[in-house]
Amino acid sequence: MMMPAKHKSQRSELKQVDNLLDKPIYSSDADILGFSSVSHSLVEAIEAQPNNSSLTLGLDGAWGSGKTSILELMQNVLDDRKGSNGIGFVVVPFSPWMITNKTALVASFFAQLGIAITEAEKRLPFNWSLFRKTAAKNLKKVKGQLNKFSSVVSVLSTASSVFDPTIVSAISAGSTKAIEKLTSDSGQPGETLETLKFELTKALAEIAETDSSFRILVLIDDLDRLDPNDALEVLRLVKAVADFPATTYLLAYDRSAITTAIEHSVKVSNGDIYLEKIIQFSFKVPPLEPFQLRNWLRKELQDLFPGEIDFASKRMGVILDRWAGKLLITPRDVKRLLFAIRAIWPRLRDKADLLDLIWLQMIAQKASDKHRDLYSWVVNYLQTLEALAIGGSITGEKESREELIKILSKLGWRTYQHDKDNMSFDYHDLDELLVGITASYMSHDQEDWTHKVSDKAMQIFRDEKRLSSPWHWRLYFAFDAPSHAITDDEWDALNKSAKQSSDELSDTIAKVLEIRGEQRKDAADQIIGRATHDVDSANLDFPERWIIAIVQQANTLEERSAKDRVFGLTALFDVNIKAFARAVFKRLTGKQRQEVIATIFNNSENLNVAAKLLRDQFRASKKSGHEKDEMYYLTDEELKEVSKIQIDLYSKLTPEDLRQMSSPYDILYAWLDVSASETGPKMLLEDAFQTDSGLIDTLESLRCVSNSAQNGIPHVPEDFLKNFIDPAPVKDRLQEIANGSSEETDRAKKLLKLWWVEK
């Protein structure tokens, strides 16, 4: 037994159960990075040194590199030593970081040494018949001298920041009485600190000479985390004050941090030189073997999330090899990452992508500082994608791209140069991680490789619940979908209702559209866009029910659709419903197809959306080649029959029916197209214009945004009206009403201001 029994018992109780906590390794069973062999080597190196003097050694490693684990495993090595013929190693673990002031630090330091002497007394071998009594006497003497010595040093540490063996500093600081009281107990009132230290050193030297195995090993951890003045205090203790025979100090620190502390406290220009005067030899925490951390990371992920990661995928290699290789440097890095994933993933399981979460947490922890702040760049980029998804436009792509290149360069990615071989660059593979990024490496002549978002790619990322899906990204940060998004739960509810009937699906669409209405102004586009993508990829069940339900809810859907992001004139609903119909009809055959056609086109309640689809198919029928094959989904016979049905429905419209339509121009244009005559639309408008109030009401219903110069305000477009009726007399009549004094005068004046003629 090579350490105090009580201390060993306490350590055994602390043996680590959860190896993802940011705690040191307490046993070789938990050591998967080879620290046990390092610990054995350090013990053997110390043991090989003579014990007749003090030895101060360093264990140098970056924060999180495993220094504390090595110290703990060294204690295990010494615990397991048996059959010693002498006192052997007495281990004194000392953590100055836990102590809050200098006086307490000094007192605690010597208290730990006192515990070590007590333990040494207990270990005196019984077969030392001749030397046991002498050794016990010497140890007792050491304990007494140590108590007195530590008391004086504690007082001096309060009085002065510099230890002074002659006690001049203490006296000048007003501590004469305290020193006299402490030294008078020995019967030698004039005894100095130097005398006390000499007696203590002599007693320890006699024990060391008697027992060559005896050594007090003081393990001082976290030296680099102390306040600079406290760190210097510990260095002074071990070098100038407590440099006793048979005592070895092993100080664990990050050299760059401790030398900076020295420079700050001592006001020297080179802390390294100062440290070398104190530390006889410094052991470096050995670098890990290539891939060791990454292999450990993979193993832990396999154990934590069995079957949830495709370890054969390219993206796995990108994240767990390339990115982990760049960012994860120490065991602490891996533990912190694994702990974060384990804490977060249960909330996101089935809602997000595990590999993307791993990458996001990796950059959050290791690439979010100052000029390496990739994390903030990614957040801004994701916000940009969301803006695009809800119909907005963005600026500053070039500046954002230039910032990304700077960040990647700071993180260590090398730029490709044509005049050098392929070893002059490496891959960041962001194209595998973020939608809209098209290049996997940086190049001097590379332009326009970010923010290149296509609807198809966006839908793929949406299907996979990826980080850069505008419908999922906020889940990774706030455990909730973006406020604008149709959530996966809502989408699942839509699919579930589609299994029941088209009416059930129609009702569910209406309910989903009501949720967060003001926040989800593009809800219709999300629903129809995703449904179209799923049809194209053969992942939408009951597409015939979907097309019927969407047609039934067309008016509501159109109200919840954004404008196109280029000119803002066309509702995306028009574009999306046509694309969805093309996708669905290409998969419908036989009786099912006939029923869908009849439901859409032979129902007066569907006139608005049916007119949009009819116009689309009429124009597609006039095209040729590949374009016609892509756009034309009705047969010529079906188009002929549908046109006949629609014309019959148009002819039964009243002026009031027309005014109630959400898009009357679709009706008028479809009638004009399929009948090849303006007679029907003209007669309907003339009937609507019979009275002044009818004229005003109808013109108000015919207002629309036909040009970006209208600034989004609906106008009366003369160029549209002239396709069905002569607009000149209509405008003259409107002027007469405006010049009059009827109830319609003010409304007529407003319409004249909104009369629009294309220039």
GROMACS .gro file of N, CA and C in nm, residues 425-568:
model
  432
  425PHE      N    1  -0.349   2.162  -5.105
  425PHE     CA    2  -0.482   2.196  -5.057
  425PHE      C    3  -0.545   2.074  -4.992
  426ASP      N    4  -0.655   2.097  -4.921
  426ASP     CA    5  -0.730   1.984  -4.868
  426ASP      C    6  -0.879   2.018  -4.870
  427TYR      N    7  -0.961   1.923  -4.836
  427TYR     CA    8  -1.105   1.934  -4.854
  427TYR      C    9  -1.177   1.975  -4.726
  428HIS      N   10  -1.264   2.073  -4.737
  428HIS     CA   11  -1.353   2.105  -4.624
  428HIS      C   12  -1.488   2.036  -4.639
  429ASP      N   13  -1.527   2.002  -4.762
  429ASP     CA   14  -1.648   1.923  -4.788
  429ASP      C   15  -1.775   1.985  -4.731
  430LEU      N   16  -1.783   2.118  -4.729
  430LEU     CA   17  -1.905   2.181  -4.682
  430LEU      C   18  -2.023   2.154  -4.775
  431ASP      N   19  -1.995   2.115  -4.900
  431ASP     CA   20  -2.103   2.082  -4.992
  431ASP      C   21  -2.180   1.958  -4.947
  432GLU      N   22  -2.118   1.876  -4.862
  432GLU     CA   23  -2.188   1.759  -4.807
  432GLU      C   24  -2.271   1.796  -4.684
  433LEU      N   25  -2.246   1.916  -4.629
  433LEU     CA   26  -2.306   1.951  -4.501
  433LEU      C   27  -2.411   2.060  -4.511
  434LEU      N   28  -2.396   2.153  -4.605
  434LEU     CA   29  -2.486   2.267  -4.614
  434LEU      C   30  -2.541   2.280  -4.756
  435VAL      N   31  -2.672   2.288  -4.768
  435VAL     CA   32  -2.733   2.305  -4.900
  435VAL      C   33  -2.695   2.443  -4.954
  436GLY      N   34  -2.673   2.450  -5.085
  436GLY     CA   35  -2.638   2.577  -5.147
  436GLY      C   36  -2.490   2.603  -5.158
  437ILE      N   37  -2.407   2.515  -5.098
  437ILE     CA   38  -2.262   2.523  -5.114
  437ILE      C   39  -2.221   2.416  -5.213
  438THR      N   40  -2.150   2.455  -5.317
  438THR     CA   41  -2.128   2.365  -5.431
  438THR      C   42  -1.984   2.317  -5.446
  439ALA      N   43  -1.895   2.363  -5.360
  439ALA     CA   44  -1.754   2.323  -5.373
  439ALA      C   45  -1.707   2.257  -5.245
  440SER      N   46  -1.618   2.160  -5.260
  440SER     CA   47  -1.567   2.087  -5.144
  440SER      C   48  -1.431   2.137  -5.099
  441TYR      N   49  -1.373   2.232  -5.171
  441TYR     CA   50  -1.243   2.287  -5.131
  441TYR      C   51  -1.234   2.431  -5.178
  442MET      N   52  -1.136   2.504  -5.128
  442MET     CA   53  -1.118   2.645  -5.163
  442MET      C   54  -1.019   2.658  -5.279
  443SER      N   55  -1.044   2.756  -5.363
  443SER     CA   56  -0.954   2.783  -5.474
  443SER      C   57  -0.946   2.933  -5.496
  444HIS      N   58  -0.831   2.980  -5.544
  444HIS     CA   59  -0.814   3.124  -5.568
  444HIS      C   60  -0.911   3.175  -5.674
  445ASP      N   61  -0.941   3.095  -5.775
  445ASP     CA   62  -1.028   3.140  -5.883
  445ASP      C   63  -1.171   3.092  -5.867
  446GLN      N   64  -1.204   3.049  -5.749
  446GLN     CA   65  -1.337   2.995  -5.723
  446GLN      C   66  -1.432   3.109  -5.687
  447GLU      N   67  -1.542   3.120  -5.759
  447GLU     CA   68  -1.640   3.224  -5.733
  447GLU      C   69  -1.779   3.164  -5.730
  448ASP      N   70  -1.867   3.230  -5.657
  448ASP     CA   71  -2.008   3.193  -5.664
  448ASP      C   72  -2.033   3.049  -5.621
  449TRP      N   73  -1.969   3.002  -5.515
  449TRP     CA   74  -1.985   2.863  -5.473
  449TRP      C   75  -2.065   2.847  -5.346
  450THR      N   76  -2.122   2.958  -5.297
  450THR     CA   77  -2.215   2.950  -5.184
  450THR      C   78  -2.347   3.016  -5.223
  451HIS      N   79  -2.452   2.991  -5.146
  451HIS     CA   80  -2.584   3.050  -5.169
  451HIS      C   81  -2.645   3.009  -5.303
  452LYS      N   82  -2.604   2.895  -5.358
  452LYS     CA   83  -2.657   2.846  -5.486
  452LYS      C   84  -2.766   2.742  -5.457
  453VAL      N   85  -2.881   2.790  -5.414
  453VAL     CA   86  -2.985   2.700  -5.362
  453VAL      C   87  -3.088   2.671  -5.470
  454SER      N   88  -3.112   2.543  -5.493
  454SER     CA   89  -3.219   2.501  -5.584
  454SER      C   90  -3.333   2.441  -5.502
  455ASP      N   91  -3.454   2.450  -5.556
  455ASP     CA   92  -3.570   2.394  -5.485
  455ASP      C   93  -3.555   2.244  -5.466
  456LYS      N   94  -3.499   2.177  -5.565
  456LYS     CA   95  -3.484   2.032  -5.555
  456LYS      C   96  -3.389   1.994  -5.441
  457ALA      N   97  -3.275   2.063  -5.435
  457ALA     CA   98  -3.179   2.034  -5.328
  457ALA      C   99  -3.239   2.067  -5.192
  458MET      N  100  -3.313   2.177  -5.187
  458MET     CA  101  -3.376   2.216  -5.060
  458MET      C  102  -3.471   2.108  -5.011
  459GLN      N  103  -3.546   2.049  -5.104
  459GLN     CA  104  -3.642   1.947  -5.065
  459GLN      C  105  -3.571   1.819  -5.019
  460ILE      N  106  -3.458   1.788  -5.080
  460ILE     CA  107  -3.381   1.670  -5.038
  460ILE      C  108  -3.334   1.688  -4.894
  461PHE      N  109  -3.281   1.805  -4.864
  461PHE     CA  110  -3.236   1.832  -4.727
  461PHE      C  111  -3.354   1.834  -4.631
  462ARG      N  112  -3.470   1.877  -4.680
  462ARG     CA  113  -3.590   1.875  -4.596
  462ARG      C  114  -3.632   1.732  -4.565
  463ASP      N  115  -3.632   1.648  -4.666
  463ASP     CA  116  -3.671   1.508  -4.646
  463ASP      C  117  -3.583   1.440  -4.541
  464GLU      N  118  -3.455   1.474  -4.543
  464GLU     CA  119  -3.358   1.409  -4.453
  464GLU      C  120  -3.346   1.481  -4.319
  465LYS      N  121  -3.429   1.588  -4.300
  465LYS     CA  122  -3.433   1.661  -4.172
  465LYS      C  123  -3.296   1.717  -4.135
  466ARG      N  124  -3.228   1.769  -4.236
  466ARG     CA  125  -3.090   1.812  -4.219
  466ARG      C  126  -3.082   1.949  -4.152
  467LEU      N  127  -2.963   1.979  -4.105
  467LEU     CA  128  -2.937   2.105  -4.037
  467LEU      C  129  -2.971   2.225  -4.125
  468SER      N  130  -2.938   2.220  -4.254
  468SER     CA  131  -2.960   2.336  -4.340
  468SER      C  132  -3.095   2.332  -4.410
  469SER      N  133  -3.186   2.247  -4.365
  469SER     CA  134  -3.325   2.254  -4.410
  469SER      C  135  -3.391   2.373  -4.341
  470PRO      N  136  -3.446   2.469  -4.414
  470PRO     CA  137  -3.512   2.583  -4.350
  470PRO      C  138  -3.629   2.543  -4.260
  471TRP      N  139  -3.677   2.420  -4.277
  471TRP     CA  140  -3.790   2.373  -4.197
  471TRP      C  141  -3.743   2.300  -4.071
  472HIS      N  142  -3.613   2.281  -4.056
  472HIS     CA  143  -3.563   2.203  -3.943
  472HIS      C  144  -3.451   2.270  -3.864
  473TRP      N  145  -3.385   2.369  -3.922
  473TRP     CA  146  -3.260   2.416  -3.864
  473TRP      C  147  -3.273   2.463  -3.719
  474ARG      N  148  -3.387   2.527  -3.686
  474ARG     CA  149  -3.401   2.579  -3.550
  474ARG      C  150  -3.413   2.467  -3.447
  475LEU      N  151  -3.455   2.349  -3.490
  475LEU     CA  152  -3.462   2.235  -3.399
  475LEU      C  153  -3.326   2.208  -3.335
  476TYR      N  154  -3.221   2.225  -3.413
  476TYR     CA  155  -3.086   2.194  -3.368
  476TYR      C  156  -3.039   2.292  -3.261
  477PHE      N  157  -3.104   2.408  -3.253
  477PHE     CA  158  -3.062   2.511  -3.158
  477PHE      C  159  -3.163   2.527  -3.044
  478ALA      N  160  -3.292   2.519  -3.076
  478ALA     CA  161  -3.396   2.552  -2.977
  478ALA      C  162  -3.496   2.439  -2.957
  479PHE      N  163  -3.471   2.322  -3.014
  479PHE     CA  164  -3.560   2.206  -3.001
  479PHE      C  165  -3.700   2.235  -3.056
  480ASP      N  166  -3.712   2.333  -3.143
  480ASP     CA  167  -3.842   2.366  -3.200
  480ASP      C  168  -3.819   2.409  -3.344
  481ALA      N  169  -3.916   2.377  -3.429
  481ALA     CA  170  -3.904   2.412  -3.571
  481ALA      C  171  -3.914   2.563  -3.588
  482PRO      N  172  -3.859   2.619  -3.698
  482PRO     CA  173  -3.877   2.762  -3.726
  482PRO      C  174  -4.025   2.798  -3.727
  483SER      N  175  -4.057   2.919  -3.685
  483SER     CA  176  -4.198   2.959  -3.672
  483SER      C  177  -4.270   2.956  -3.805
  484HIS      N  178  -4.197   2.970  -3.915
  484HIS     CA  179  -4.263   2.971  -4.046
  484HIS      C  180  -4.290   2.832  -4.100
  485ALA      N  181  -4.231   2.728  -4.038
  485ALA     CA  182  -4.223   2.597  -4.102
  485ALA      C  183  -4.347   2.511  -4.078
  486ILE      N  184  -4.384   2.438  -4.183
  486ILE     CA  185  -4.475   2.327  -4.167
  486ILE      C  186  -4.393   2.214  -4.104
  487THR      N  187  -4.427   2.177  -3.983
  487THR     CA  188  -4.343   2.083  -3.909
  487THR      C  189  -4.360   1.940  -3.959
  488ASP      N  190  -4.267   1.855  -3.920
  488ASP     CA  191  -4.278   1.713  -3.958
  488ASP      C  192  -4.402   1.649  -3.896
  489ASP      N  193  -4.439   1.691  -3.775
  489ASP     CA  194  -4.560   1.637  -3.713
  489ASP      C  195  -4.684   1.675  -3.793
  490GLU      N  196  -4.687   1.799  -3.840
  490GLU     CA  197  -4.801   1.843  -3.922
  490GLU      C  198  -4.803   1.769  -4.055
  491TRP      N  199  -4.686   1.748  -4.111
  491TRP     CA  200  -4.679   1.674  -4.238
  491TRP      C  201  -4.724   1.529  -4.217
  492ASP      N  202  -4.686   1.470  -4.107
  492ASP     CA  203  -4.730   1.334  -4.077
  492ASP      C  204  -4.882   1.329  -4.062
  493ALA      N  205  -4.939   1.433  -4.001
  493ALA     CA  206  -5.085   1.439  -3.986
  493ALA      C  207  -5.154   1.447  -4.122
  494LEU      N  208  -5.095   1.522  -4.214
  494LEU     CA  209  -5.151   1.531  -4.350
  494LEU      C  210  -5.146   1.395  -4.420
  495ASN      N  211  -5.034   1.327  -4.409
  495ASN     CA  212  -5.022   1.195  -4.472
  495ASN      C  213  -5.119   1.094  -4.409
  496LYS      N  214  -5.137   1.105  -4.279
  496LYS     CA  215  -5.229   1.014  -4.211
  496LYS      C  216  -5.372   1.036  -4.257
  497SER      N  217  -5.412   1.162  -4.272
  497SER     CA  218  -5.547   1.192  -4.318
  497SER      C  219  -5.568   1.151  -4.463
  498ALA      N  220  -5.460   1.154  -4.544
  498ALA     CA  221  -5.472   1.112  -4.684
  498ALA      C  222  -5.508   0.964  -4.695
  499LYS      N  223  -5.472   0.887  -4.594
  499LYS     CA  224  -5.507   0.744  -4.594
  499LYS      C  225  -5.657   0.723  -4.573
  500GLN      N  226  -5.724   0.825  -4.516
  500GLN     CA  227  -5.867   0.814  -4.491
  500GLN      C  228  -5.949   0.850  -4.615
  501SER      N  229  -5.932   0.974  -4.662
  501SER     CA  230  -6.008   1.019  -4.781
  501SER      C  231  -5.957   1.156  -4.822
  502SER      N  232  -5.997   1.199  -4.941
  502SER     CA  233  -5.958   1.332  -4.987
  502SER      C  234  -6.027   1.440  -4.904
  503ASP      N  235  -6.152   1.414  -4.858
  503ASP     CA  236  -6.221   1.512  -4.774
  503ASP      C  237  -6.150   1.528  -4.640
  504GLU      N  238  -6.105   1.416  -4.582
  504GLU     CA  239  -6.033   1.422  -4.455
  504GLU      C  240  -5.902   1.500  -4.473
  505LEU      N  241  -5.834   1.475  -4.584
  505LEU     CA  242  -5.710   1.547  -4.612
  505LEU      C  243  -5.738   1.695  -4.631
  506SER      N  244  -5.847   1.727  -4.701
  506SER     CA  245  -5.883   1.867  -4.723
  506SER      C  246  -5.906   1.939  -4.591
  507ASP      N  247  -5.976   1.875  -4.498
  507ASP     CA  248  -6.001   1.935  -4.367
  507ASP      C  249  -5.870   1.955  -4.291
  508THR      N  250  -5.780   1.858  -4.300
  508THR     CA  251  -5.653   1.869  -4.229
  508THR      C  252  -5.568   1.982  -4.287
  509ILE      N  253  -5.570   1.997  -4.419
  509ILE     CA  254  -5.497   2.109  -4.482
  509ILE      C  255  -5.548   2.241  -4.426
  510ALA      N  256  -5.680   2.254  -4.416
  510ALA     CA  257  -5.739   2.378  -4.364
  510ALA      C  258  -5.693   2.403  -4.220
  511LYS      N  259  -5.688   2.298  -4.138
  511LYS     CA  260  -5.646   2.314  -3.998
  511LYS      C  261  -5.499   2.353  -3.990
  512VAL      N  262  -5.416   2.290  -4.072
  512VAL     CA  263  -5.273   2.323  -4.070
  512VAL      C  264  -5.250   2.467  -4.112
  513LEU      N  265  -5.329   2.514  -4.210
  513LEU     CA  266  -5.312   2.651  -4.257
  513LEU      C  267  -5.351   2.753  -4.150
  514GLU      N  268  -5.435   2.715  -4.057
  514GLU     CA  269  -5.477   2.806  -3.951
  514GLU      C  270  -5.370   2.826  -3.844
  515ILE      N  271  -5.278   2.730  -3.832
  515ILE     CA  272  -5.176   2.736  -3.727
  515ILE      C  273  -5.074   2.845  -3.759
  516ARG      N  274  -5.053   2.934  -3.664
  516ARG     CA  275  -4.955   3.044  -3.679
  516ARG      C  276  -4.973   3.114  -3.813
  517GLY      N  277  -5.095   3.153  -3.842
  517GLY     CA  278  -5.127   3.210  -3.972
  517GLY      C  279  -5.041   3.327  -4.013
  518GLU      N  280  -5.022   3.422  -3.922
  518GLU     CA  281  -4.944   3.541  -3.956
  518GLU      C  282  -4.796   3.511  -3.975
  519GLN      N  283  -4.749   3.406  -3.910
  519GLN     CA  284  -4.607   3.373  -3.917
  519GLN      C  285  -4.574   3.284  -4.036
  520ARG      N  286  -4.676   3.219  -4.093
  520ARG     CA  287  -4.651   3.123  -4.201
  520ARG      C  288  -4.726   3.166  -4.327
  521LYS      N  289  -4.680   3.277  -4.383
  521LYS     CA  290  -4.748   3.331  -4.501
  521LYS      C  291  -4.722   3.250  -4.627
  522ASP      N  292  -4.626   3.158  -4.621
  522ASP     CA  293  -4.598   3.072  -4.737
  522ASP      C  294  -4.635   2.927  -4.706
  523ALA      N  295  -4.727   2.906  -4.612
  523ALA     CA  296  -4.762   2.770  -4.572
  523ALA      C  297  -4.811   2.688  -4.691
  524ALA      N  298  -4.887   2.749  -4.779
  524ALA     CA  299  -4.938   2.677  -4.897
  524ALA      C  300  -4.824   2.630  -4.985
  525ASP      N  301  -4.726   2.715  -5.004
  525ASP     CA  302  -4.612   2.678  -5.090
  525ASP      C  303  -4.533   2.563  -5.028
  526GLN      N  304  -4.522   2.564  -4.896
  526GLN     CA  305  -4.451   2.454  -4.830
  526GLN      C  306  -4.524   2.321  -4.851
  527ILE      N  307  -4.656   2.323  -4.833
  527ILE     CA  308  -4.733   2.200  -4.845
  527ILE      C  309  -4.729   2.147  -4.987
  528ILE      N  310  -4.758   2.234  -5.083
  528ILE     CA  311  -4.765   2.187  -5.223
  528ILE      C  312  -4.625   2.153  -5.274
  529GLY      N  313  -4.525   2.233  -5.236
  529GLY     CA  314  -4.389   2.205  -5.280
  529GLY      C  315  -4.339   2.071  -5.229
  530ARG      N  316  -4.365   2.043  -5.104
  530ARG     CA  317  -4.319   1.914  -5.049
  530ARG      C  318  -4.397   1.798  -5.110
  531ALA      N  319  -4.527   1.817  -5.131
  531ALA     CA  320  -4.607   1.712  -5.194
  531ALA      C  321  -4.558   1.683  -5.335
  532THR      N  322  -4.521   1.788  -5.408
  532THR     CA  323  -4.469   1.770  -5.545
  532THR      C  324  -4.339   1.692  -5.543
  533HIS      N  325  -4.252   1.730  -5.451
  533HIS     CA  326  -4.124   1.659  -5.439
  533HIS      C  327  -4.146   1.512  -5.406
  534ASP      N  328  -4.240   1.484  -5.316
  534ASP     CA  329  -4.267   1.346  -5.278
  534ASP      C  330  -4.329   1.266  -5.391
  535VAL      N  331  -4.413   1.330  -5.471
  535VAL     CA  332  -4.468   1.260  -5.589
  535VAL      C  333  -4.356   1.227  -5.686
  536ASP      N  334  -4.271   1.324  -5.714
  536ASP     CA  335  -4.161   1.301  -5.809
  536ASP      C  336  -4.069   1.189  -5.763
  537SER      N  337  -4.052   1.176  -5.631
  537SER     CA  338  -3.965   1.071  -5.579
  537SER      C  339  -4.042   0.946  -5.538
  538ALA      N  340  -4.169   0.939  -5.580
  538ALA     CA  341  -4.256   0.823  -5.554
  538ALA      C  342  -4.271   0.795  -5.404
  539ASN      N  343  -4.274   0.902  -5.323
  539ASN     CA  344  -4.288   0.886  -5.179
  539ASN      C  345  -4.420   0.939  -5.125
  540LEU      N  346  -4.512   0.977  -5.213
  540LEU     CA  347  -4.641   1.031  -5.168
  540LEU      C  348  -4.750   0.927  -5.192
  541ASP      N  349  -4.810   0.882  -5.083
  541ASP     CA  350  -4.921   0.787  -5.095
  541ASP      C  351  -5.049   0.861  -5.133
  542PHE      N  352  -5.132   0.797  -5.213
  542PHE     CA  353  -5.262   0.851  -5.255
  542PHE      C  354  -5.251   0.988  -5.321
  543PRO      N  355  -5.169   1.002  -5.423
  543PRO     CA  356  -5.157   1.133  -5.487
  543PRO      C  357  -5.289   1.184  -5.544
  544GLU      N  358  -5.378   1.091  -5.585
  544GLU     CA  359  -5.508   1.134  -5.639
  544GLU      C  360  -5.591   1.206  -5.532
  545ARG      N  361  -5.579   1.162  -5.407
  545ARG     CA  362  -5.650   1.230  -5.299
  545ARG      C  363  -5.587   1.366  -5.269
  546TRP      N  364  -5.458   1.372  -5.282
  546TRP     CA  365  -5.388   1.499  -5.259
  546TRP      C  366  -5.430   1.605  -5.361
  547ILE      N  367  -5.437   1.570  -5.487
  547ILE     CA  368  -5.471   1.671  -5.588
  547ILE      C  369  -5.614   1.719  -5.570
  548ILE      N  370  -5.703   1.627  -5.533
  548ILE     CA  371  -5.842   1.666  -5.511
  548ILE      C  372  -5.853   1.757  -5.389
  549ALA      N  373  -5.785   1.721  -5.280
  549ALA     CA  374  -5.791   1.801  -5.157
  549ALA      C  375  -5.731   1.939  -5.178
  550ILE      N  376  -5.624   1.947  -5.250
  550ILE     CA  377  -5.559   2.077  -5.276
  550ILE      C  378  -5.648   2.164  -5.363
  551VAL      N  379  -5.715   2.104  -5.461
  551VAL     CA  380  -5.810   2.179  -5.544
  551VAL      C  381  -5.926   2.229  -5.458
  552GLN      N  382  -5.974   2.146  -5.367
  552GLN     CA  383  -6.084   2.187  -5.280
  552GLN      C  384  -6.044   2.304  -5.190
  553GLN      N  385  -5.920   2.308  -5.148
  553GLN     CA  386  -5.871   2.413  -5.060
  553GLN      C  387  -5.797   2.523  -5.136
  554ALA      N  388  -5.815   2.530  -5.269
  554ALA     CA  389  -5.735   2.620  -5.352
  554ALA      C  390  -5.746   2.765  -5.311
  555ASN      N  391  -5.868   2.811  -5.282
  555ASN     CA  392  -5.884   2.953  -5.247
  555ASN      C  393  -5.808   2.988  -5.119
  556THR      N  394  -5.819   2.900  -5.018
  556THR     CA  395  -5.747   2.925  -4.893
  556THR      C  396  -5.596   2.913  -4.913
  557LEU      N  397  -5.555   2.815  -4.990
  557LEU     CA  398  -5.413   2.797  -5.017
  557LEU      C  399  -5.354   2.918  -5.090
  558GLU      N  400  -5.431   2.970  -5.185
  558GLU     CA  401  -5.381   3.085  -5.261
  558GLU      C  402  -5.362   3.206  -5.171
  559GLU      N  403  -5.448   3.221  -5.071
  559GLU     CA  404  -5.433   3.332  -4.977
  559GLU      C  405  -5.308   3.318  -4.891
  560ARG      N  406  -5.263   3.195  -4.872
  560ARG     CA  407  -5.147   3.168  -4.786
  560ARG      C  408  -5.023   3.136  -4.868
  561SER      N  409  -5.016   3.194  -4.988
  561SER     CA  410  -4.901   3.170  -5.075
  561SER      C  411  -4.825   3.300  -5.095
  562ALA      N  412  -4.695   3.290  -5.100
  562ALA     CA  413  -4.611   3.408  -5.120
  562ALA      C  414  -4.606   3.446  -5.267
  563LYS      N  415  -4.553   3.564  -5.292
  563LYS     CA  416  -4.527   3.606  -5.430
  563LYS      C  417  -4.390   3.556  -5.472
  564ASP      N  418  -4.370   3.543  -5.603
  564ASP     CA  419  -4.238   3.500  -5.648
  564ASP      C  420  -4.135   3.605  -5.610
  565ARG      N  421  -4.013   3.558  -5.580
  565ARG     CA  422  -3.914   3.647  -5.520
  565ARG      C  423  -3.839   3.732  -5.621
  566VAL      N  424  -3.868   3.716  -5.750
  566VAL     CA  425  -3.796   3.796  -5.850
  566VAL      C  426  -3.867   3.928  -5.874
  567PHE      N  427  -3.994   3.922  -5.918
  567PHE     CA  428  -4.067   4.045  -5.947
  567PHE      C  429  -4.183   4.068  -5.850
  568GLY      N  430  -4.223   3.963  -5.778
  568GLY     CA  431  -4.330   3.977  -5.681
  568GLY      C  432  -4.466   3.995  -5.745
   0.00000   0.00000   0.00000
